Tab-separated table of C-alpha atoms in Angstrom:
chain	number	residue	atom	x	y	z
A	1	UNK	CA	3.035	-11.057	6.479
A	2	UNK	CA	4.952	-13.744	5.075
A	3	UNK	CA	2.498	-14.779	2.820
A	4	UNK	CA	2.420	-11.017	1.646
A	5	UNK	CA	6.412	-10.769	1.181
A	6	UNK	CA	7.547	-13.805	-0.449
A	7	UNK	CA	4.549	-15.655	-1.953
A	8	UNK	CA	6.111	-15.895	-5.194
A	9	UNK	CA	8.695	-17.917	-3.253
A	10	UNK	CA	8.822	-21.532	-4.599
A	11	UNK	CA	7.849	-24.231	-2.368
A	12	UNK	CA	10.428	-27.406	-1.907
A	13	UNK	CA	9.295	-30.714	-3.234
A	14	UNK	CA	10.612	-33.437	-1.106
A	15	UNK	CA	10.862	-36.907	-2.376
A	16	UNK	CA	11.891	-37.894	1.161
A	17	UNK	CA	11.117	-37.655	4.807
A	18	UNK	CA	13.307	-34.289	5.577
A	19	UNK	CA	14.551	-34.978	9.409
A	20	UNK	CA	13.462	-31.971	11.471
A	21	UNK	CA	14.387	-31.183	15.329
A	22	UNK	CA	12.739	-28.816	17.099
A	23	UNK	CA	14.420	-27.695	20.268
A	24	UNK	CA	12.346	-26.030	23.549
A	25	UNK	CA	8.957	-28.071	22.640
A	26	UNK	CA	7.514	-27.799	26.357
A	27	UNK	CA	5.339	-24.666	25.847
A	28	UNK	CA	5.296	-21.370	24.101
A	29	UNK	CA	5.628	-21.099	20.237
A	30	UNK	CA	8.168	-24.610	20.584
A	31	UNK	CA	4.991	-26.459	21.358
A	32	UNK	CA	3.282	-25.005	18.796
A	33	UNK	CA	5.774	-26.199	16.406
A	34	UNK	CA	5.302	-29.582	17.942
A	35	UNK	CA	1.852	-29.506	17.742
A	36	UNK	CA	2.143	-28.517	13.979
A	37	UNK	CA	4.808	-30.897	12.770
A	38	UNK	CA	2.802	-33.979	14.267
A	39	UNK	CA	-0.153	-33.341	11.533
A	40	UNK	CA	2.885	-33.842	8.808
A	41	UNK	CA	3.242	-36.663	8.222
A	42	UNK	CA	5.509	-36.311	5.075
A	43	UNK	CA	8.014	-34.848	8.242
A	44	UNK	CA	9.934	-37.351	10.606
A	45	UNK	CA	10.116	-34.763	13.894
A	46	UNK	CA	12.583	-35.178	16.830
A	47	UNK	CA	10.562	-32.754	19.552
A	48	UNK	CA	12.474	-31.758	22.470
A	49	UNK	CA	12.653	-30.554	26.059
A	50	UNK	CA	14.237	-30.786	29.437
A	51	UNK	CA	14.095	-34.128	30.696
A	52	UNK	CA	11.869	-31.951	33.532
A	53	UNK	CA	9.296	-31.193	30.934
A	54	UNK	CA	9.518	-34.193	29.153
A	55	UNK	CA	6.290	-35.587	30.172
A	56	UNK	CA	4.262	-33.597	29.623
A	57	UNK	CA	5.052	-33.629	25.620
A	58	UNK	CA	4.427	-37.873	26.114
A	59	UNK	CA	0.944	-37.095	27.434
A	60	UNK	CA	0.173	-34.860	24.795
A	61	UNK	CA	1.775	-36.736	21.729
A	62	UNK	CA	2.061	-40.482	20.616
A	63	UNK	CA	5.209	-41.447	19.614
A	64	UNK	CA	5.579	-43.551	16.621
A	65	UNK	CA	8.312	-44.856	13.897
A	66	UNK	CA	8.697	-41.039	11.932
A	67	UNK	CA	7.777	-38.687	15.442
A	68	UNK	CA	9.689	-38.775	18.515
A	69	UNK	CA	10.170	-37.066	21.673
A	70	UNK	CA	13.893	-36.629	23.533
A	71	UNK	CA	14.862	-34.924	26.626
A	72	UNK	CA	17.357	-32.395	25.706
A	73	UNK	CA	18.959	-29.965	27.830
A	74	UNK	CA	20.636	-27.455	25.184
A	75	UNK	CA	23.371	-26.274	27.823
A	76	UNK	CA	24.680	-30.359	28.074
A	77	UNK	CA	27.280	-31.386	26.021
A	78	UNK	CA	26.126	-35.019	26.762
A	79	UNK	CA	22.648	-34.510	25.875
A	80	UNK	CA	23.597	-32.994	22.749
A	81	UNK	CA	26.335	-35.491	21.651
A	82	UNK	CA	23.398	-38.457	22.559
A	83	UNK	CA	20.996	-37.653	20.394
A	84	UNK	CA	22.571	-36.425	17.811
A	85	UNK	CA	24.312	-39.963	17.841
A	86	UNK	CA	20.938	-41.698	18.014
A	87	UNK	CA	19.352	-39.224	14.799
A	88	UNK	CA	22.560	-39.828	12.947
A	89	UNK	CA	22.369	-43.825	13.470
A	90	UNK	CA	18.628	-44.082	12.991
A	91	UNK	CA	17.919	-41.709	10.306
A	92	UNK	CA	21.118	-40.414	8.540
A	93	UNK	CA	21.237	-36.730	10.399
A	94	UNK	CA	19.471	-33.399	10.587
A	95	UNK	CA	18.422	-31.707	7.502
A	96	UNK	CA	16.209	-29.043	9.064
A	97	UNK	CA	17.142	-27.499	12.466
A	98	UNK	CA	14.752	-25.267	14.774
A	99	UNK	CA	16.313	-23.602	17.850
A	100	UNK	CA	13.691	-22.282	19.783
A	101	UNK	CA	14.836	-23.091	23.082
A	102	UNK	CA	15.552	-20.524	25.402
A	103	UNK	CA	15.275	-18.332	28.475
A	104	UNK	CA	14.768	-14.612	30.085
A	105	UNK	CA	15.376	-13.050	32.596
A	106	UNK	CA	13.885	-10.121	34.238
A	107	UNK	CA	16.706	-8.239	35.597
A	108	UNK	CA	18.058	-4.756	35.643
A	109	UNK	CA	22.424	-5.175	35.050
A	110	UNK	CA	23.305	-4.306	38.057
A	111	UNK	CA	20.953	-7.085	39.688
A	112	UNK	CA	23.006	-9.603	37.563
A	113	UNK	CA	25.662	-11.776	38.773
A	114	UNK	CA	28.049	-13.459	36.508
A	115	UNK	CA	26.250	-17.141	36.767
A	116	UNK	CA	23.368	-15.371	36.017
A	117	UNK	CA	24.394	-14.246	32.920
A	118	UNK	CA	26.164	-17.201	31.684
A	119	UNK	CA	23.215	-18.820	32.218
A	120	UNK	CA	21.039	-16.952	30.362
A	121	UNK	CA	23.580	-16.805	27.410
A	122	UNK	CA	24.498	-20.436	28.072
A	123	UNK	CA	20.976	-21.073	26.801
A	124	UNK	CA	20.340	-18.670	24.733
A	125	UNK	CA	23.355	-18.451	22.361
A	126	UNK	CA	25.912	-21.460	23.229
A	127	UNK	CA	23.820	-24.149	23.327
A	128	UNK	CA	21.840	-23.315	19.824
A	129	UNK	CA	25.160	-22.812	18.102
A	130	UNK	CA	26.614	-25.699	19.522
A	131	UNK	CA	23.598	-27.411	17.796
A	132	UNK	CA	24.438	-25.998	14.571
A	133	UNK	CA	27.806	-27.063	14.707
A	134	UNK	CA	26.647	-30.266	15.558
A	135	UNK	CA	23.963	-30.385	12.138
A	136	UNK	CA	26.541	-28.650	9.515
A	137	UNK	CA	28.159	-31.385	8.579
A	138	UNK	CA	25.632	-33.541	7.372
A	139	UNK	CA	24.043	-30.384	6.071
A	140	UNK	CA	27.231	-29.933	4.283
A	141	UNK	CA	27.765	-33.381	2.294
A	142	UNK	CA	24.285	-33.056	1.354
A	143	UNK	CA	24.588	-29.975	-0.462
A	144	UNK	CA	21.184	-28.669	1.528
A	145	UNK	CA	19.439	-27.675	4.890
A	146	UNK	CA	17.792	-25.105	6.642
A	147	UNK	CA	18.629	-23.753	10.412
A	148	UNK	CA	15.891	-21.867	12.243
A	149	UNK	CA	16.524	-19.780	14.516
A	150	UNK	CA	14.042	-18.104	16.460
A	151	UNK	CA	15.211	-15.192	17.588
A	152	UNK	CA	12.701	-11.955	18.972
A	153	UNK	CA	12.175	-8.135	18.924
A	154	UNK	CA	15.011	-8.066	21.106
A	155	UNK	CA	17.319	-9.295	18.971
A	156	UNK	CA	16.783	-5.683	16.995
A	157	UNK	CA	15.702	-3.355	19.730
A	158	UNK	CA	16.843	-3.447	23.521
A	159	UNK	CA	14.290	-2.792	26.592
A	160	UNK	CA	15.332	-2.011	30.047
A	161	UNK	CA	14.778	-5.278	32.883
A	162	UNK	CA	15.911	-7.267	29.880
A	163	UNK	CA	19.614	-6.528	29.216
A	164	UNK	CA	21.184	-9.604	29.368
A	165	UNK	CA	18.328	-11.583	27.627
A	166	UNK	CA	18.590	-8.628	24.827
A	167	UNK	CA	22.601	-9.246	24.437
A	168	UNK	CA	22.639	-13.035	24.074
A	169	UNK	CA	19.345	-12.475	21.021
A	170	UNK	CA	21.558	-9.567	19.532
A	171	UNK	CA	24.311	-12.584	19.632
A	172	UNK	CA	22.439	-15.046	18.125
A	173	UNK	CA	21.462	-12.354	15.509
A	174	UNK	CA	24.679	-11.686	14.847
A	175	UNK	CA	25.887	-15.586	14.414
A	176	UNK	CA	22.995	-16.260	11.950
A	177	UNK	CA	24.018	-13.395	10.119
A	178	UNK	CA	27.669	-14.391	9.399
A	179	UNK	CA	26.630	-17.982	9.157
A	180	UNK	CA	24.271	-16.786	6.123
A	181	UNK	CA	27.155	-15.741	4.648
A	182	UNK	CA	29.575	-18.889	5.170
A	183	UNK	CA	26.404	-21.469	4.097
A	184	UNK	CA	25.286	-19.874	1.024
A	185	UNK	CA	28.002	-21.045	-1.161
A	186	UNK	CA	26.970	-24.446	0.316
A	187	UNK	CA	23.033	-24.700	-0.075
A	188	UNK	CA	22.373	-24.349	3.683
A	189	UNK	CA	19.674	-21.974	4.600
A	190	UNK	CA	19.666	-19.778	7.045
A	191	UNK	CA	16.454	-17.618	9.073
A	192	UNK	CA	15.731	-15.597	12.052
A	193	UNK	CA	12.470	-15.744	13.034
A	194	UNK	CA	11.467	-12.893	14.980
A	195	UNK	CA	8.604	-12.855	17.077
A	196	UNK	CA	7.692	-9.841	18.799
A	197	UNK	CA	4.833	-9.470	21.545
A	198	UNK	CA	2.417	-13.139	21.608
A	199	UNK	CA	-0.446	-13.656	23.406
A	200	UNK	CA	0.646	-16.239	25.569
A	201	UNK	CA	1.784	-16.723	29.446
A	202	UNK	CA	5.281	-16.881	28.135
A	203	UNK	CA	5.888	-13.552	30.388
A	204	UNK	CA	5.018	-15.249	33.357
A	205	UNK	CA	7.983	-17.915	32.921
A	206	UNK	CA	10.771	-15.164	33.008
A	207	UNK	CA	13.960	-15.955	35.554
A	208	UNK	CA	14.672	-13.378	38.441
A	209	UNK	CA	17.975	-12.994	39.979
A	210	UNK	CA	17.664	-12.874	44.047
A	211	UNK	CA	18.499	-9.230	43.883
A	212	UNK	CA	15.907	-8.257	40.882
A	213	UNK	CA	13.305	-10.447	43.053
A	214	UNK	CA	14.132	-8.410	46.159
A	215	UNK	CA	13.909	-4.834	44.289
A	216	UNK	CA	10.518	-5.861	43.016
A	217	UNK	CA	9.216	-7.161	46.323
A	218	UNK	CA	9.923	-4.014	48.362
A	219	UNK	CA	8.493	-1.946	45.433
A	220	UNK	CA	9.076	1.480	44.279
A	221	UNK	CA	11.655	3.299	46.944
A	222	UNK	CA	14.092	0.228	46.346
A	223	UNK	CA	16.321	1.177	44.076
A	224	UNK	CA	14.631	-0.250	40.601
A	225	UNK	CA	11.674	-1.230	42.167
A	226	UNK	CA	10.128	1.461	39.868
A	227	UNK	CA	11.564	-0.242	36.929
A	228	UNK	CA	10.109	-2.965	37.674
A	229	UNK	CA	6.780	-2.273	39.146
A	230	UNK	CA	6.362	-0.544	35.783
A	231	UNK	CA	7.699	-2.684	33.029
A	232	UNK	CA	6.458	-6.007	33.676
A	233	UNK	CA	2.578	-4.605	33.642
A	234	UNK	CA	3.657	-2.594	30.777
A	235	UNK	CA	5.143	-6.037	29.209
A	236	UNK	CA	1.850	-8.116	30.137
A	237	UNK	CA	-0.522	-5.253	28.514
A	238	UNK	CA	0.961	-5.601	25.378
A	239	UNK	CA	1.191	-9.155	25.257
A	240	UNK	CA	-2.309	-9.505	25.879
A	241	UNK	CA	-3.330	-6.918	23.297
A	242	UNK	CA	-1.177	-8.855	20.555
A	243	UNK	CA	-2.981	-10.932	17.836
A	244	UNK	CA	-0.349	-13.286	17.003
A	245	UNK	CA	-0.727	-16.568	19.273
A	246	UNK	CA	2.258	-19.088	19.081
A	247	UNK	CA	0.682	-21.214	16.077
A	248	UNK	CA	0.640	-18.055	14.114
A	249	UNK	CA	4.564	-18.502	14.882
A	250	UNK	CA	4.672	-22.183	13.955
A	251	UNK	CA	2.743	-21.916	10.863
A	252	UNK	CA	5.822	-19.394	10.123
A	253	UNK	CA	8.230	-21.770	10.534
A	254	UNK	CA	6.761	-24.363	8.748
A	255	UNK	CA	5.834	-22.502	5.770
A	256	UNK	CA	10.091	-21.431	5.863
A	257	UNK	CA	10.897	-25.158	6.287
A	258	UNK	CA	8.640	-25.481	2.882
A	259	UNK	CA	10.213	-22.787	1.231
A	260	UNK	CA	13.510	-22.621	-0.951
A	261	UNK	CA	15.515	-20.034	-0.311
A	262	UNK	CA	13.791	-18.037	2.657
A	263	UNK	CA	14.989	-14.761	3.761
A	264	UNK	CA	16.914	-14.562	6.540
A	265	UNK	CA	15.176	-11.942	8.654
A	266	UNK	CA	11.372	-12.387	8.894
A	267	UNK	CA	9.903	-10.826	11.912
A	268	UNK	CA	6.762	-12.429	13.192
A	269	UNK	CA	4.121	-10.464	14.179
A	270	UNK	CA	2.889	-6.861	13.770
A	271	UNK	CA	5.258	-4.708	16.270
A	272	UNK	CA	8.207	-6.902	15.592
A	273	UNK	CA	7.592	-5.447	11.854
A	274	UNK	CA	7.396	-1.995	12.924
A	275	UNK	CA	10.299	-1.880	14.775
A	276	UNK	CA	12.283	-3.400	12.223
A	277	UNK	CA	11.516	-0.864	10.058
A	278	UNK	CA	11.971	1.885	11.946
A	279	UNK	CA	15.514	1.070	13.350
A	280	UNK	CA	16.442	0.819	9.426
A	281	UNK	CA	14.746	4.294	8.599
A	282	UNK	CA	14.924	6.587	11.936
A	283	UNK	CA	18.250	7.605	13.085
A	284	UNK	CA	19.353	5.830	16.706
A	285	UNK	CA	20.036	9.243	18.298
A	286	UNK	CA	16.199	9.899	17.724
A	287	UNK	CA	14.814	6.455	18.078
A	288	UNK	CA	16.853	6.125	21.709
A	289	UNK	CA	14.330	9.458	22.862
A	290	UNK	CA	10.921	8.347	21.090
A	291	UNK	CA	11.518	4.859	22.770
A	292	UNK	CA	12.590	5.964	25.958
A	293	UNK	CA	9.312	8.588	26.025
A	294	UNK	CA	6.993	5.694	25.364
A	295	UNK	CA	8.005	3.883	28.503
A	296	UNK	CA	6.167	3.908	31.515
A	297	UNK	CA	6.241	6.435	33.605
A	298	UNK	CA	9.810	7.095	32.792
A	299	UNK	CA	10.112	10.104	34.186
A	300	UNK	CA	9.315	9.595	37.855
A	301	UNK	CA	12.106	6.390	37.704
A	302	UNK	CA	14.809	6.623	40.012
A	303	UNK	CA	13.359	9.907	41.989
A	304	UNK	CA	13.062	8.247	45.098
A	305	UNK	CA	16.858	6.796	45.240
A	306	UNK	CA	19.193	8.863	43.622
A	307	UNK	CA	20.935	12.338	43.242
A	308	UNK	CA	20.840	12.888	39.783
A	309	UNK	CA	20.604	17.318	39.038
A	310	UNK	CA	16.819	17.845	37.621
């Protein structure tokens, strides 16, 4: 698709190493990144994950003078302030930053509490723009850079079980977009990347609150046991029946990181394009009714466990 769009887009030339760091590097499309960006060698690559996850990126990559690996917990101040201390010592500072870090939970509102939700915005939307904040002013005095920001389907469209992992991607959305605005006078590029469904196990790493675990444990007559015991099959189907894989993704990113002037929306696979379309051409009143009629088996939710007049 992105070959399609903007292939008369002109390449950039570098006549240096550009510094890139990748954040969330321990699976999914991050590790694809990190798989990608280790072939380059015309890149020097910081890859990163929670110091939890950390080996397993040292078993699978050798570190050497232009490609390293850092434990980074996005949510910690203190890892944050370290490393960007070491990048800015060692190599000058960041001219090319990828936030793809991040979390989801699988929780209906209700089953939320408020640590829940900080936590999932927390790492989500306040650690990657603490990260930005942290790159700009290098980026700045340079006169040029590119932030990354990989975002998803939910950042345009919402999906019930996902509300507060839909609220901190429409945030990050919405940061890139005014950010767009305040770096363009200053050379800084700006892109969400926005994947949609990916064949990977990625849906079996989602967060459950205790409550959202309990609902879907004791099935269908708890209330939103339904919701559950519908969507996450629903949500596996269609990942499985994707064709995008995460280095489809990461050959994305690296083709934006080689491009001047990329857009700032570019969604990612096939359904992500569709439904960016049609939010922009059908009106939301109808779009809320031919979404909510293609979930399943919608109409029996709820039946079981409340009152509502039929």
């Amino acid at each position: 698709m992105f070959n399609l769009w903007y292939w008369y887009k002109r390449r950039t030339r570098y006549s240096f190493k550009p510094v890139i760091l990748v954040t969330g590097c321990s699976s999914g499309i991050g590790l694809a990144i990190a798989e990608l960006l280790h072939r380059y060698r015309s890149y020097r690559v910081i890859v990163t994950a929670r110091a939890t996850s950390i080996r397993h990126l040292q078993e699978r990559f050798q570190e050497d003078d232009r490609f390293w690996i850092r434990a980074l917990d996005v949510v910690s101040e203190q890892d944050r302030l370290s490393l960007m201390q070491e990048i800015n010592e060692k190599w000058g500072g960041v001219n090319v930053l990828v936030n793809c870090a991040g979390i989801s939970y699988r929780a209906v509102l209700e089953h939320m509490t408020e640590a829940d939700e900080f936590k999932q915005m927390n790492t989500n939307y306040f650690g990657p723009v603490a990260l930005m904040r942290a790159v700009l002013p290098h980026m700045r005095m340079e006169g040029r850079g590119k932030i990354i920001n990989v975002s998803s389907v939910s950042g345009l469209l919402a999906m019930p079980t996902m509300s507060s992992y839909t609220a901190s991607k429409y945030a990050l959305e919405g940061v890139s977009e005014a950010l767009w605005y305040e770096m363009k006078p200053l050379g800084i590029n700006v892109t969400l990347i926005q994947p949609g469904f990916v064949k990977s196990n990625s849906f079996r790493n989602v967060y459950y609150t205790e409550k959202s675990r309990d609902a879907e444990a004791k099935g269908p007559t708890e209330p939103y046991g339904d919701y559950y015991a519908n969507m996450a099959p629903f949500i596996e189907r269609l990942m499985n029946l994707s064709f995008t894989r995460p280095a489809s993704v990461a050959k994305l990113v690296l083709k934006v990181i080689r491009t001047e002037n990329p857009p700032l929306w570019i969604p990612a696979t096939l359904d992500a394009l569709f439904f960016y379309y049609l939010r922009r051409f059908v009106p939301r009143r109808i779009l809320l009714r031919l979404l909510f009629a293609g979930l399943p088996k919608v109409r029996r939710w709820g039946k079981k466990y409340t009152k509502k007049r039929r």
